[in-house]
Coordinates of C-alpha atoms and ligand atoms in Angstrom, one line a residue:
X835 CA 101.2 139.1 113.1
X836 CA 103.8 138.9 116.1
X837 CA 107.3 139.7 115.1
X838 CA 110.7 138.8 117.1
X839 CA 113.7 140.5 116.5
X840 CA 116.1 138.7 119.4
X841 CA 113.4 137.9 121.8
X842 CA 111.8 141.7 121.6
X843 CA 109.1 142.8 119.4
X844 CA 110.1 145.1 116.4
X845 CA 108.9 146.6 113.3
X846 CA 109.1 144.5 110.0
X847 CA 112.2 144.3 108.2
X848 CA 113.6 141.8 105.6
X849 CA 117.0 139.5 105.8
X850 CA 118.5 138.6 103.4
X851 CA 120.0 135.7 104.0
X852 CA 122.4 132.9 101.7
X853 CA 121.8 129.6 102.3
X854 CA 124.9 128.1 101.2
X855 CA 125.3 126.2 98.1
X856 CA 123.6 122.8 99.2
X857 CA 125.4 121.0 102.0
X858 CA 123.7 121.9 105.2
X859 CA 125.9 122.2 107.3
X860 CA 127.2 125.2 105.4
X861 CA 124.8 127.3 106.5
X862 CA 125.8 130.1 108.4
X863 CA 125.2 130.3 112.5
X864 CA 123.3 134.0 111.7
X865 CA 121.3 132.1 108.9
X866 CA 120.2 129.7 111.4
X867 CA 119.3 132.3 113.8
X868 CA 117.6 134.0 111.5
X869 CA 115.6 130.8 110.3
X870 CA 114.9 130.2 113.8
X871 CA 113.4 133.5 114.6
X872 CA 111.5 134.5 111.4
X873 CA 107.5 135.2 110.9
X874 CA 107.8 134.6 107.1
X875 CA 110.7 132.6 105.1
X876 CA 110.3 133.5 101.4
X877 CA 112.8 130.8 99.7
X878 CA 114.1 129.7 96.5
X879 CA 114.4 125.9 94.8
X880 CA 118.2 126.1 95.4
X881 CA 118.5 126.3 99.1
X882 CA 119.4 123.3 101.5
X883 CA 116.2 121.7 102.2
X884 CA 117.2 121.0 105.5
X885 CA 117.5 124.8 106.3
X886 CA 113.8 125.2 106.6
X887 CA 114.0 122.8 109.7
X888 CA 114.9 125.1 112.2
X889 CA 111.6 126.9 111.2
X890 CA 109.7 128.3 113.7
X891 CA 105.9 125.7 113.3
X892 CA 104.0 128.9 113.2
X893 CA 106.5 130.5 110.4
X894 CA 105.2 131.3 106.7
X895 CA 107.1 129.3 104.8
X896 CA 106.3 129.8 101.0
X897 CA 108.2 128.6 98.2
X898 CA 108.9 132.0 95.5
X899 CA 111.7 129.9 92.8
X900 CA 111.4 128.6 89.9
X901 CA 109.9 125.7 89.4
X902 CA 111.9 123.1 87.5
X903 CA 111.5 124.9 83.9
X904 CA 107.6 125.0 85.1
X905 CA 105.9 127.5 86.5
X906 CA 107.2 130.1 88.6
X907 CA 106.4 133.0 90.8
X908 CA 107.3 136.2 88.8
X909 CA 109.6 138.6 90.5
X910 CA 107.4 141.5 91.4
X911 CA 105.1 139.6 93.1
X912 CA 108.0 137.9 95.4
X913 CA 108.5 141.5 96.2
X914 CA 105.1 142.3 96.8
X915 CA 104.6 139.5 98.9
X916 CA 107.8 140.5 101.0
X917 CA 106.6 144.3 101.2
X918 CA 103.5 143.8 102.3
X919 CA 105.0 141.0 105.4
X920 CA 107.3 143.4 106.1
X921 CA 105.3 146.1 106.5
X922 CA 102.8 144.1 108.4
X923 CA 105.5 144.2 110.9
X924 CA 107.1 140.1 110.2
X925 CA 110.4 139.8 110.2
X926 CA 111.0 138.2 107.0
X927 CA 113.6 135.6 105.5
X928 CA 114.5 135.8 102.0
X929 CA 116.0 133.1 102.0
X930 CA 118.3 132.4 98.6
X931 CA 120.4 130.0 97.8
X932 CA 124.3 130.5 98.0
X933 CA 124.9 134.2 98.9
X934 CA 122.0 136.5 98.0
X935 CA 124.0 138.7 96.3
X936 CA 126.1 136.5 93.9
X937 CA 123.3 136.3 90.6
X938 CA 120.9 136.1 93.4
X939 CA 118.8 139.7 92.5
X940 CA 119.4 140.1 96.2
X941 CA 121.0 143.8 95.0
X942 CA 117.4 144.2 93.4
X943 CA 115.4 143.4 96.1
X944 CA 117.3 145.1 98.9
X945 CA 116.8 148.3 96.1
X946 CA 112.9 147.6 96.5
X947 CA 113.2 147.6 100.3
X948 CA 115.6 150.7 100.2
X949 CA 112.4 152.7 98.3
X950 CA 110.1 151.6 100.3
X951 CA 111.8 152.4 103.6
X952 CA 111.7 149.2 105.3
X953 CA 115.1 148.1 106.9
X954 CA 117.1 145.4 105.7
X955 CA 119.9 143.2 107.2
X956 CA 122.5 141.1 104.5
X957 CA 123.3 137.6 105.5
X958 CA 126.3 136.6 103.1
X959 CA 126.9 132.8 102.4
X960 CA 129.0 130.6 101.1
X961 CA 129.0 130.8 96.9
X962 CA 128.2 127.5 94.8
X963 CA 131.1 128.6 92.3
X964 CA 133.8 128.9 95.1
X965 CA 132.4 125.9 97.0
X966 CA 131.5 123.6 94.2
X967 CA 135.2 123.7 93.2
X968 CA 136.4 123.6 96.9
X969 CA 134.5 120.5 97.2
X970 CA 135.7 118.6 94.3
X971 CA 139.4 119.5 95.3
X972 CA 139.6 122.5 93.3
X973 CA 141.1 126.2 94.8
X974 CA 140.0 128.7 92.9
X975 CA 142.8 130.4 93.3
X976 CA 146.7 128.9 93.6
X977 CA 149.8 130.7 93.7
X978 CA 151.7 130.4 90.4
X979 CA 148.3 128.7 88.6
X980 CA 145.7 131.9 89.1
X981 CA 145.5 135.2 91.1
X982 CA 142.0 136.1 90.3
X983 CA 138.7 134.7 89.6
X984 CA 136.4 135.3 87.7
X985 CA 132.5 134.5 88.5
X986 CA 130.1 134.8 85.4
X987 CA 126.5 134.2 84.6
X988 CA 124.4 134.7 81.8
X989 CA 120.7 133.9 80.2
X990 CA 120.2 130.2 80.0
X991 CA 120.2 130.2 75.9
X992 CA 121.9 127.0 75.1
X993 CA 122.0 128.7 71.6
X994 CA 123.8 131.5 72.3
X995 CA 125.6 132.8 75.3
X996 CA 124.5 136.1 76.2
X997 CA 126.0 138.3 73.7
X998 CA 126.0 140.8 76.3
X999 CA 129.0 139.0 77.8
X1000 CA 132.5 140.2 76.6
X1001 CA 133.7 137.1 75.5
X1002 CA 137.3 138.8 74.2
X1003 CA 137.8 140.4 77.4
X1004 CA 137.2 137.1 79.3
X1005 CA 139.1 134.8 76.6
X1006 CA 142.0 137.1 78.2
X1007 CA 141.2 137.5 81.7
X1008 CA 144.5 136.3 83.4
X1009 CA 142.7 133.7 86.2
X1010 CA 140.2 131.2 86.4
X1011 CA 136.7 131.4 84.9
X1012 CA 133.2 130.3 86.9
X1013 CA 130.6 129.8 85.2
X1014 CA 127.2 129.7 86.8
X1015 CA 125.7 128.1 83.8
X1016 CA 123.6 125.1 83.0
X1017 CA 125.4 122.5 81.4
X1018 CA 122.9 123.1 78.3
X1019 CA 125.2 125.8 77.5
X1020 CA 128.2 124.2 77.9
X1021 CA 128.9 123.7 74.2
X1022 CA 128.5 127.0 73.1
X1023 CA 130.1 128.6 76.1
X1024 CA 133.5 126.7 75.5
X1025 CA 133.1 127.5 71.3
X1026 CA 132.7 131.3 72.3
X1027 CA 136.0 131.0 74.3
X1028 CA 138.3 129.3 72.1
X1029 CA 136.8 131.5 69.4
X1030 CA 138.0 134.4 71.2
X1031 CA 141.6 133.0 72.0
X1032 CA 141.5 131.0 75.4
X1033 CA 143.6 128.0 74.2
X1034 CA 141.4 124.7 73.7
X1035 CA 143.6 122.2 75.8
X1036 CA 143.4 124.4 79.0
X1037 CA 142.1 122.4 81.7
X1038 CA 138.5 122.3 82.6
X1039 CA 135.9 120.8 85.0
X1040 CA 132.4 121.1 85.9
X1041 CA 131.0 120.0 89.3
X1042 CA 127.3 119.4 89.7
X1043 CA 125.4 119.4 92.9
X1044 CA 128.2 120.6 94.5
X1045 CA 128.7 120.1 98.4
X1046 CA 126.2 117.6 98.3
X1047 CA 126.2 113.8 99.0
X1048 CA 125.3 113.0 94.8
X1049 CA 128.2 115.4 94.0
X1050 CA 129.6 114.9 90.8
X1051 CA 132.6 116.1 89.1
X1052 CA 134.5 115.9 85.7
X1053 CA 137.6 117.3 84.7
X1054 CA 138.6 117.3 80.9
X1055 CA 139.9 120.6 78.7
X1056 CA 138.1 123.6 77.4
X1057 CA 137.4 122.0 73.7
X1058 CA 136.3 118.2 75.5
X1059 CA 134.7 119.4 78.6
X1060 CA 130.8 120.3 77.0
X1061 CA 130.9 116.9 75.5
X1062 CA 132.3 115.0 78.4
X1063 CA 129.8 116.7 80.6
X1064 CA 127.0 115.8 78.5
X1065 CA 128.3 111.9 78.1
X1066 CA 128.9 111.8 82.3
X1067 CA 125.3 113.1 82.7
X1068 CA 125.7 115.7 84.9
X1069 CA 123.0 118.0 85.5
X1070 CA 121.6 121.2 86.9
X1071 CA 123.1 122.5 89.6
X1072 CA 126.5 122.7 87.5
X1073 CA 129.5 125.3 87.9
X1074 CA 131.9 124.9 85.4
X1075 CA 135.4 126.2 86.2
X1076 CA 137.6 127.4 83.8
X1077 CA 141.6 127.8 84.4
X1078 CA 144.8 125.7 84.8
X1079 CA 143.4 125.1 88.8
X1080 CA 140.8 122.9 87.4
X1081 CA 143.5 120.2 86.8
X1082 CA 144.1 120.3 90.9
X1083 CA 141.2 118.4 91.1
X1084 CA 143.3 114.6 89.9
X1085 CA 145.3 115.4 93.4
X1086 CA 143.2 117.5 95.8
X1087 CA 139.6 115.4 95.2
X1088 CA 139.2 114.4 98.9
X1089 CA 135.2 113.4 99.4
X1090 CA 135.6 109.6 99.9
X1091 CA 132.3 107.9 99.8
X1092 CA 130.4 106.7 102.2
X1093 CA 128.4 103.8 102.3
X1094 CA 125.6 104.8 101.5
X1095 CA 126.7 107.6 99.2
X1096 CA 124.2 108.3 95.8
X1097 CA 121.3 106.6 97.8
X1098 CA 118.4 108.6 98.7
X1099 CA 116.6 107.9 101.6
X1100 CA 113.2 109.7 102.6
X1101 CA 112.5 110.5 106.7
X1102 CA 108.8 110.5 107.8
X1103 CA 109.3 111.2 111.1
X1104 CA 109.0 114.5 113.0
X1105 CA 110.4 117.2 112.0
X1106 CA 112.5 118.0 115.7
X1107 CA 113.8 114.8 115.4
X1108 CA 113.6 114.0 111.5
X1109 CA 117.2 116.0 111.5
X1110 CA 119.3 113.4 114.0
X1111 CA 118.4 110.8 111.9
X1112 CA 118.8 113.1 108.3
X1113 CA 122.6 113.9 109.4
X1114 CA 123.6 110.2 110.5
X1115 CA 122.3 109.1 107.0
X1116 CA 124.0 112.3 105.3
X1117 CA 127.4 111.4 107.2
X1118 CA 127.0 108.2 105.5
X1119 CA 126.9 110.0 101.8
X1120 CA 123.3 109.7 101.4
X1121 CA 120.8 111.9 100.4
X1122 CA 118.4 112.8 102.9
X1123 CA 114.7 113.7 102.0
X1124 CA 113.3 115.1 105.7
X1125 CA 109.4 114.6 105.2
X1126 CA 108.2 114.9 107.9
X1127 CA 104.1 113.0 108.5
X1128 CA 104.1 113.9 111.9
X1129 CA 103.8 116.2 114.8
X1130 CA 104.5 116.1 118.2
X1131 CA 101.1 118.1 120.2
X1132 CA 101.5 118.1 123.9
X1133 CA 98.3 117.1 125.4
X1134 CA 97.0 118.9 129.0
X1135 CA 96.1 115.9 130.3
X1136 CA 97.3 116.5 134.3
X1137 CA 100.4 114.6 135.3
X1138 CA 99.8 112.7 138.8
X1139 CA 102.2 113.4 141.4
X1140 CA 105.3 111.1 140.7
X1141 CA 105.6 110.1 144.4
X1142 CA 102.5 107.8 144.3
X1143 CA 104.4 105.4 141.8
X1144 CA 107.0 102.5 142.6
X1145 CA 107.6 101.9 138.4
X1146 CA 107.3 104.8 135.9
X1147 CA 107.5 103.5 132.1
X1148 CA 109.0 105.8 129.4
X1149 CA 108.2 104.7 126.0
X1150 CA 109.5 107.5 124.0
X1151 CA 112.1 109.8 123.8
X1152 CA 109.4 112.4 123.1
X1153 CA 107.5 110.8 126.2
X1154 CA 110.7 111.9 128.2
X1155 CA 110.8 115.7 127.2
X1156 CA 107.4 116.2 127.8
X1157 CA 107.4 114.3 131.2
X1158 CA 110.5 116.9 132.2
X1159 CA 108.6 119.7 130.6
X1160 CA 105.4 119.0 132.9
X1161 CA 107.4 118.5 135.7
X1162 CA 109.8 121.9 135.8
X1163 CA 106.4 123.8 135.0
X1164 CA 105.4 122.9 138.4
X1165 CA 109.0 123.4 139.5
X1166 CA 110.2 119.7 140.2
X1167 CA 113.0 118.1 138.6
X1168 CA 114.5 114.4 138.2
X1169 CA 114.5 114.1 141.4
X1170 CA 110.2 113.7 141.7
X1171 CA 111.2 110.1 140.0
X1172 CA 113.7 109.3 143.5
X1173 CA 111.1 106.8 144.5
X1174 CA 110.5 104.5 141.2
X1175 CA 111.8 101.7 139.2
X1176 CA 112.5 103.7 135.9
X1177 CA 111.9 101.6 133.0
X1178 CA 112.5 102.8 129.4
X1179 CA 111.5 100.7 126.3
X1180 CA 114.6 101.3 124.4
X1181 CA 118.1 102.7 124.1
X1182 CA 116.9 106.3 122.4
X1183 CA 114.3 106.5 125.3
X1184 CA 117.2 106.0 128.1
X1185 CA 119.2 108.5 126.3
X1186 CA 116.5 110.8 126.5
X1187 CA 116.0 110.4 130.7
X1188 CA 120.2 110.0 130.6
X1189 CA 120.4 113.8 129.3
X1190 CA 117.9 114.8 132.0
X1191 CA 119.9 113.1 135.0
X1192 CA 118.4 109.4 135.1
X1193 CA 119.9 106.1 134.2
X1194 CA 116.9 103.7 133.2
X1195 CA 116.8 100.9 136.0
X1196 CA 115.4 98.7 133.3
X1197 CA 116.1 98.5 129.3
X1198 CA 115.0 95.6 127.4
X1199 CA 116.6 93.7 124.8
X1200 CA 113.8 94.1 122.4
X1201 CA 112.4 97.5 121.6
X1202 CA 109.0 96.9 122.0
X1203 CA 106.1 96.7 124.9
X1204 CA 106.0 92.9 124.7
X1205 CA 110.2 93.5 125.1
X1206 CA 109.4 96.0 128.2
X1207 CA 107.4 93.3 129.8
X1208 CA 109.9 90.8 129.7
X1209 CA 112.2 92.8 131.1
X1210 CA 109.9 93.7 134.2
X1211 CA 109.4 89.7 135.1
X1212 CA 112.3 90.1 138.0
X1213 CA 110.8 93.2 139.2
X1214 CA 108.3 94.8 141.9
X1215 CA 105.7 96.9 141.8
X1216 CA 102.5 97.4 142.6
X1217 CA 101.3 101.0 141.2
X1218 CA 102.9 101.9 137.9
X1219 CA 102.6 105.2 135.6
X1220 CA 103.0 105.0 132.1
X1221 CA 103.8 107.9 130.4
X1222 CA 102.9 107.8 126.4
X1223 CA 101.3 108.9 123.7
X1224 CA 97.7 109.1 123.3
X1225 CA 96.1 106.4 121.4
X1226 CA 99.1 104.3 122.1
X1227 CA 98.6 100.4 122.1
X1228 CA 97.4 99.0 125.6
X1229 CA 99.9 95.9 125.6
X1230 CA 101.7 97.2 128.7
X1231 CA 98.8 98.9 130.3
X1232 CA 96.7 95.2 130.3
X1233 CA 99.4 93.1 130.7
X1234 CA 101.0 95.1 133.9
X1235 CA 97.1 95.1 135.3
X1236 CA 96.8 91.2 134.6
X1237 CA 100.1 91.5 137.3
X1238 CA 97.7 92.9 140.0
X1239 CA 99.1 96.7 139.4
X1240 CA 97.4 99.2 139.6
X1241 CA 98.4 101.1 136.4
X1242 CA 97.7 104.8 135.7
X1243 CA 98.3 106.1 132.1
X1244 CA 98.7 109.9 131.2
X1245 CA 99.2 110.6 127.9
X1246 CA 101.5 113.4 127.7
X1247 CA 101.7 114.0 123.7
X1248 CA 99.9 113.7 120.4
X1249 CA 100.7 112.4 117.8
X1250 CA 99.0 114.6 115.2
X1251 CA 99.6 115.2 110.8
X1252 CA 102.1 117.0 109.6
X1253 CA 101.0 118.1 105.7
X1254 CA 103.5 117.2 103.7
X1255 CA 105.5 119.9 101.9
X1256 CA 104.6 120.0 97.8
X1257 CA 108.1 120.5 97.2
X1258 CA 109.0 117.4 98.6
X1259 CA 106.9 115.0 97.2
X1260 CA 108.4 114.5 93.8
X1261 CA 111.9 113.7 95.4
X1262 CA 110.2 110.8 98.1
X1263 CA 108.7 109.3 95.1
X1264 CA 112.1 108.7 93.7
X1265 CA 113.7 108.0 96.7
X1266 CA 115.7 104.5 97.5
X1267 CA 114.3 104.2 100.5
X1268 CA 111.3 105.5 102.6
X1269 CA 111.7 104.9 105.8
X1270 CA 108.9 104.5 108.8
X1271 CA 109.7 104.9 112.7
X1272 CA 106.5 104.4 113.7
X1273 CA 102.4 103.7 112.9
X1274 CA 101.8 106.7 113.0
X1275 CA 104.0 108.3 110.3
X1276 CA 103.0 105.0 108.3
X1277 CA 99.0 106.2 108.8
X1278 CA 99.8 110.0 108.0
X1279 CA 102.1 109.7 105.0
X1280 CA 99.8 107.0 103.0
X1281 CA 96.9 110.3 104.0
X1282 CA 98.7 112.1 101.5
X1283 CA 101.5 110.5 99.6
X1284 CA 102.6 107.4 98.1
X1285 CA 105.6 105.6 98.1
X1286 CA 107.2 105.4 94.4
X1287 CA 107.3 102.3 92.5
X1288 CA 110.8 101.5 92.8
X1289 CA 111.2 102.9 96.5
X1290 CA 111.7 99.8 98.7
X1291 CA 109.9 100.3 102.6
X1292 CA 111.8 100.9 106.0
X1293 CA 110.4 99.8 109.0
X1294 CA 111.6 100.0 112.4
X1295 CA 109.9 96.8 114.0
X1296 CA 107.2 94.7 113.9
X1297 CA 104.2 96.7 114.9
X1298 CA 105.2 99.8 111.9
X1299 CA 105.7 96.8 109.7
X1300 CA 102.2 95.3 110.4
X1301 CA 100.7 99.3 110.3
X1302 CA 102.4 99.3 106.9
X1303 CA 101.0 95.3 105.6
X1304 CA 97.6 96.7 106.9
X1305 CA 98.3 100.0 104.0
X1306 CA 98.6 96.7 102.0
X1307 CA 102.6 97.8 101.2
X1308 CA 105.7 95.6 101.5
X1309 CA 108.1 95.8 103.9
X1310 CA 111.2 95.3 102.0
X1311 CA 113.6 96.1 105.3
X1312 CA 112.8 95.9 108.7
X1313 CA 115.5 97.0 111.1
X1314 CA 116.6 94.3 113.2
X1315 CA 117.3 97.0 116.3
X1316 CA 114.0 98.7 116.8
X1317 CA 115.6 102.1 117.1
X1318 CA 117.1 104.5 114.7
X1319 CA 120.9 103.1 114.6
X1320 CA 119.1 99.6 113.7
X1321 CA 117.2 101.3 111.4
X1322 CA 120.0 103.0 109.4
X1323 CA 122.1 99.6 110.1
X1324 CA 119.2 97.6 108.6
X1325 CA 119.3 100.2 105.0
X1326 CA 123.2 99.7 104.8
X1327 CA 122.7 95.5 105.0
X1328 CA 120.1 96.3 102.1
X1329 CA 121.9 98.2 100.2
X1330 CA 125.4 96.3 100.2
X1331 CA 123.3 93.6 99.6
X1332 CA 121.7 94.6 96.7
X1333 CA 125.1 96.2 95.3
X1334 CA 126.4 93.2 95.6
X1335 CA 124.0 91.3 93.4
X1336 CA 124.1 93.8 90.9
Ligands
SAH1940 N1 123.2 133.0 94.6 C1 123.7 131.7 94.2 C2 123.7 131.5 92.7 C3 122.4 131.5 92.1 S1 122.4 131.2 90.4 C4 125.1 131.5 94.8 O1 125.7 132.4 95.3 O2 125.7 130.4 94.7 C5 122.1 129.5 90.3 C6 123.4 128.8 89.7 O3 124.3 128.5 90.8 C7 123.1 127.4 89.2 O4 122.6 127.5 87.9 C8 124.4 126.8 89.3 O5 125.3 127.2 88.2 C9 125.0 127.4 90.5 N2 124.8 126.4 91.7 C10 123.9 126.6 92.7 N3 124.1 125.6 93.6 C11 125.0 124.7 93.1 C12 125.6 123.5 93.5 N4 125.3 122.9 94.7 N5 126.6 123.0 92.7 C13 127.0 123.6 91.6 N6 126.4 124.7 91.1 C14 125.5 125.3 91.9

């Protein structure tokens, strides 16, 4: 197994590394160095499923939580897996939600390592309990309210709360309380307290999926907060904050939400570019499932020398990396496309050439080949390269020939499946919306999933759309723009819509 330590080879060793309570973009730059340069990523259920995107494709990624209440991957062998990477000579991510040291066993684990000789490295992140309450408005601290916090844990008994905890000592303790408990043991939790002294109308909240887009928060008192909690629905992940800063919450709440915030939407396209579109629908408060059905293979098919061309037609952004890619390997640069019309089919495509120095001579007004065409009525040419996919359709290629070109195709990438990740598939089959940027992700997902019964169908354009009636599914949305702002315009339309009528 190769290992990369900052670009050199090294022996194995193990990170540690906190993911941050939920919200991506709280992961820490190290963590996402780390992520970036690992062999093996051992992660738990907890951590921002987004983090795993900056995987490496050749990574071992392997999933070592619990499982829901289901079944889990005992401790020891967690262990064993990451001693025997290790010592194999990966550099391996434990990869834990929060910081790895907060309730995480990462104090266990790094004990392990310590016995066993194999160097470690400590990533901290960012806590749920401190950022749960941060992000619903509440400081855990505040001068003249509380000048120290407590965090606390204990077994999941709804029953009984640990009766190894002190609850006397923390009836007392002059500050606010954290609880990284379900909400289960809400009831009993709060009993305990009061029991013990802590007075019944102090204030009291519990934030669940903290930091993230379905965030949900309620504030009532110590004696009204388990069933309150329990009425609102809140479930797991829950913190539950104790102390008169809980109350800041009425003034300091400061999430607004966005327009599409408590709607999940799932992303089938590529994983490198599954993110862009993942964050512009996060920004917008949704939830983001990336699941990725695709994968972007560069083929070796030889790239003609650009000079022979008087139109070169881009019809992907993916087309345009590549196309760059082929060309600095044999040490040219934008300027080997001096001589041509450039024509792009669409606006993400002309972006694409923009960030590697050319302005499309030609965009069309619909994002399609039959658009491209259209657009190429004014203009001449008489030998044309089209730079694709493989397997693309041959609307442009025929219908540029029945011009009198002489057209050349290389196909510069793949377009090959991506397995879905298990983990994943219960949340798309629950999703809102499932959305389709392409055949191709239509083709591979429907190999190995299925769209839930109450998730309505995204589809760019017309030819996804008629990949997707051929699946014999629906289209309930199609984007008006084919490209990914009309796509996430075309799921706001639907869902104001359908808010609307409800
Ligand atoms: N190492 C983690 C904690 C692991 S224990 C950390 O430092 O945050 C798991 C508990 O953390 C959950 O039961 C819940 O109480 C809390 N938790 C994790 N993520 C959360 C979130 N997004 N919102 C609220 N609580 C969360």
């Amino acid at each position: 197994m190769s290992s990369h330590v900052d670009g050199k080879a090294a022996a194995g060793r193990v990170a540690f590394v906190g993911a941050g309570p939920g919200d991506p973009g709280l992961l820490t730059a190290r963590a996402l160095e780390l992520i970036a340069l690992a062999d093996v990523i051992l992660y738990d259920r907890l951590i921002p499923r987004e983090a795993l995107a900056g995987a490496r494709a050749d990574a071992e990624l392997r999933y070592v939580g619990k499982q829901g209440g289901g079944a889990f991957v005992p401790q020891e062998e967690t262990e064993a897996l990451m001693l025997e990477r290790a010592r194999a000579g990966a550099l391996v991510v434990r990869l834990k939600g929060g910081d790895p040291f907060v309730f995480g066993r990462g104090g266990e684990e790094a004990l392990t390592l310590r016995a066993a000789g194999i160097p470690f490295e400590v990533v901290p992140g960012i806590t749920a309990g401190i950022a749960a309450a941060a992000s619903a408005g509440i400081p855990v601290t505040h001068r003249g309210l509380a000048s120290a916090v407590a965090l606390i844990t204990a077994h999941e008994d709804p029953g009984k709360p640990d009766a190894a905890l002190d609850w006397a000592a923390l009836a007392a303790f002059p500050g606010t309380l954290v609880f990284y408990m379900g909400v289960r043991t809400l009831p009993a939790l709060t009993a305990r307290l009061i029991e013990a002294g802590r007075p019944p109308g102090e204030p009291a909240a519990v934030v669940a999926q903290g930091t993230l887009p379905e965030q949900r928060t309620v504030l009532a008192t110590l004696e009204t907060i388990a069933a309150q909690a329990a009425s609102a629905g809140l479930g797991a992940p829950a913190i539950t904050v104790i102390g008169a800063v809980a109350a800041l919450h009425a003034e300091l709440e400061w999430r607004t939400p966005g327009p599409l915030a408590g709607v999940t939407v799932a992303v089938t396209r590529a994983r490198a570019q599954a993110s862009s579109l993942a964050a512009q629908l996060r920004a917008l408060g949704a939830r983001a499932i990336e699941a990725p059905a695709i994968r972007i293979v560069a083929t070796s098919d030889e790239l003609p020398p650009l000079g022979e061309f008087d139109l070169v037609c881009l019809t992907s952004a993916n087309g345009v990396e590549l196309l760059f890619e082929r060309l600095a390997a044999r040490g040219e640069d934008a300027r080997a496309l001096a001589g041509a019309v450039v024509a792009a089919i669409g606006p993400g495509t002309a972006r694409a050439l923009r960030e590697h120095g050319v302005i499309a001579d030609v965009v069309p007004e619909r994002f399609v080949a039959e658009g491209l065409l259209d657009a190429l009525a004014g203009v001449d040419f008489s030998r044309v390269l089209i730079a694709r996919a493989a397997r693309a359709r041959d609307v442009l290629p025929d219908a540029l020939r029945a011009r009198g070109a002489v057209v050349e195709v290389v196909s510069l990438y793949e377009t090959v499946a991506e397995p879905l990740d298990p983990a994943v598939v219960p949340a798309i089959a629950e999703a809102d919306y499932l959305s389709f940027t392409s055949s191709s992700t239509v083709r591979f997902f429907l190999s190995s999933a299925a769209p839930g019964p109450a998730t309505r169908i995204v589809s760019i354009g017309p030819v996804t759309s008629a990949t997707l009636r051929e699946h014999g599914l629906e289209v309930n949305v199609e984007a008006t723009r084919h490209d990914i702002d009309g796509l996430v315009e075309a799921i706001i339309a639907d869902h104001e819509a359908r808010s609307a009528a409800a």
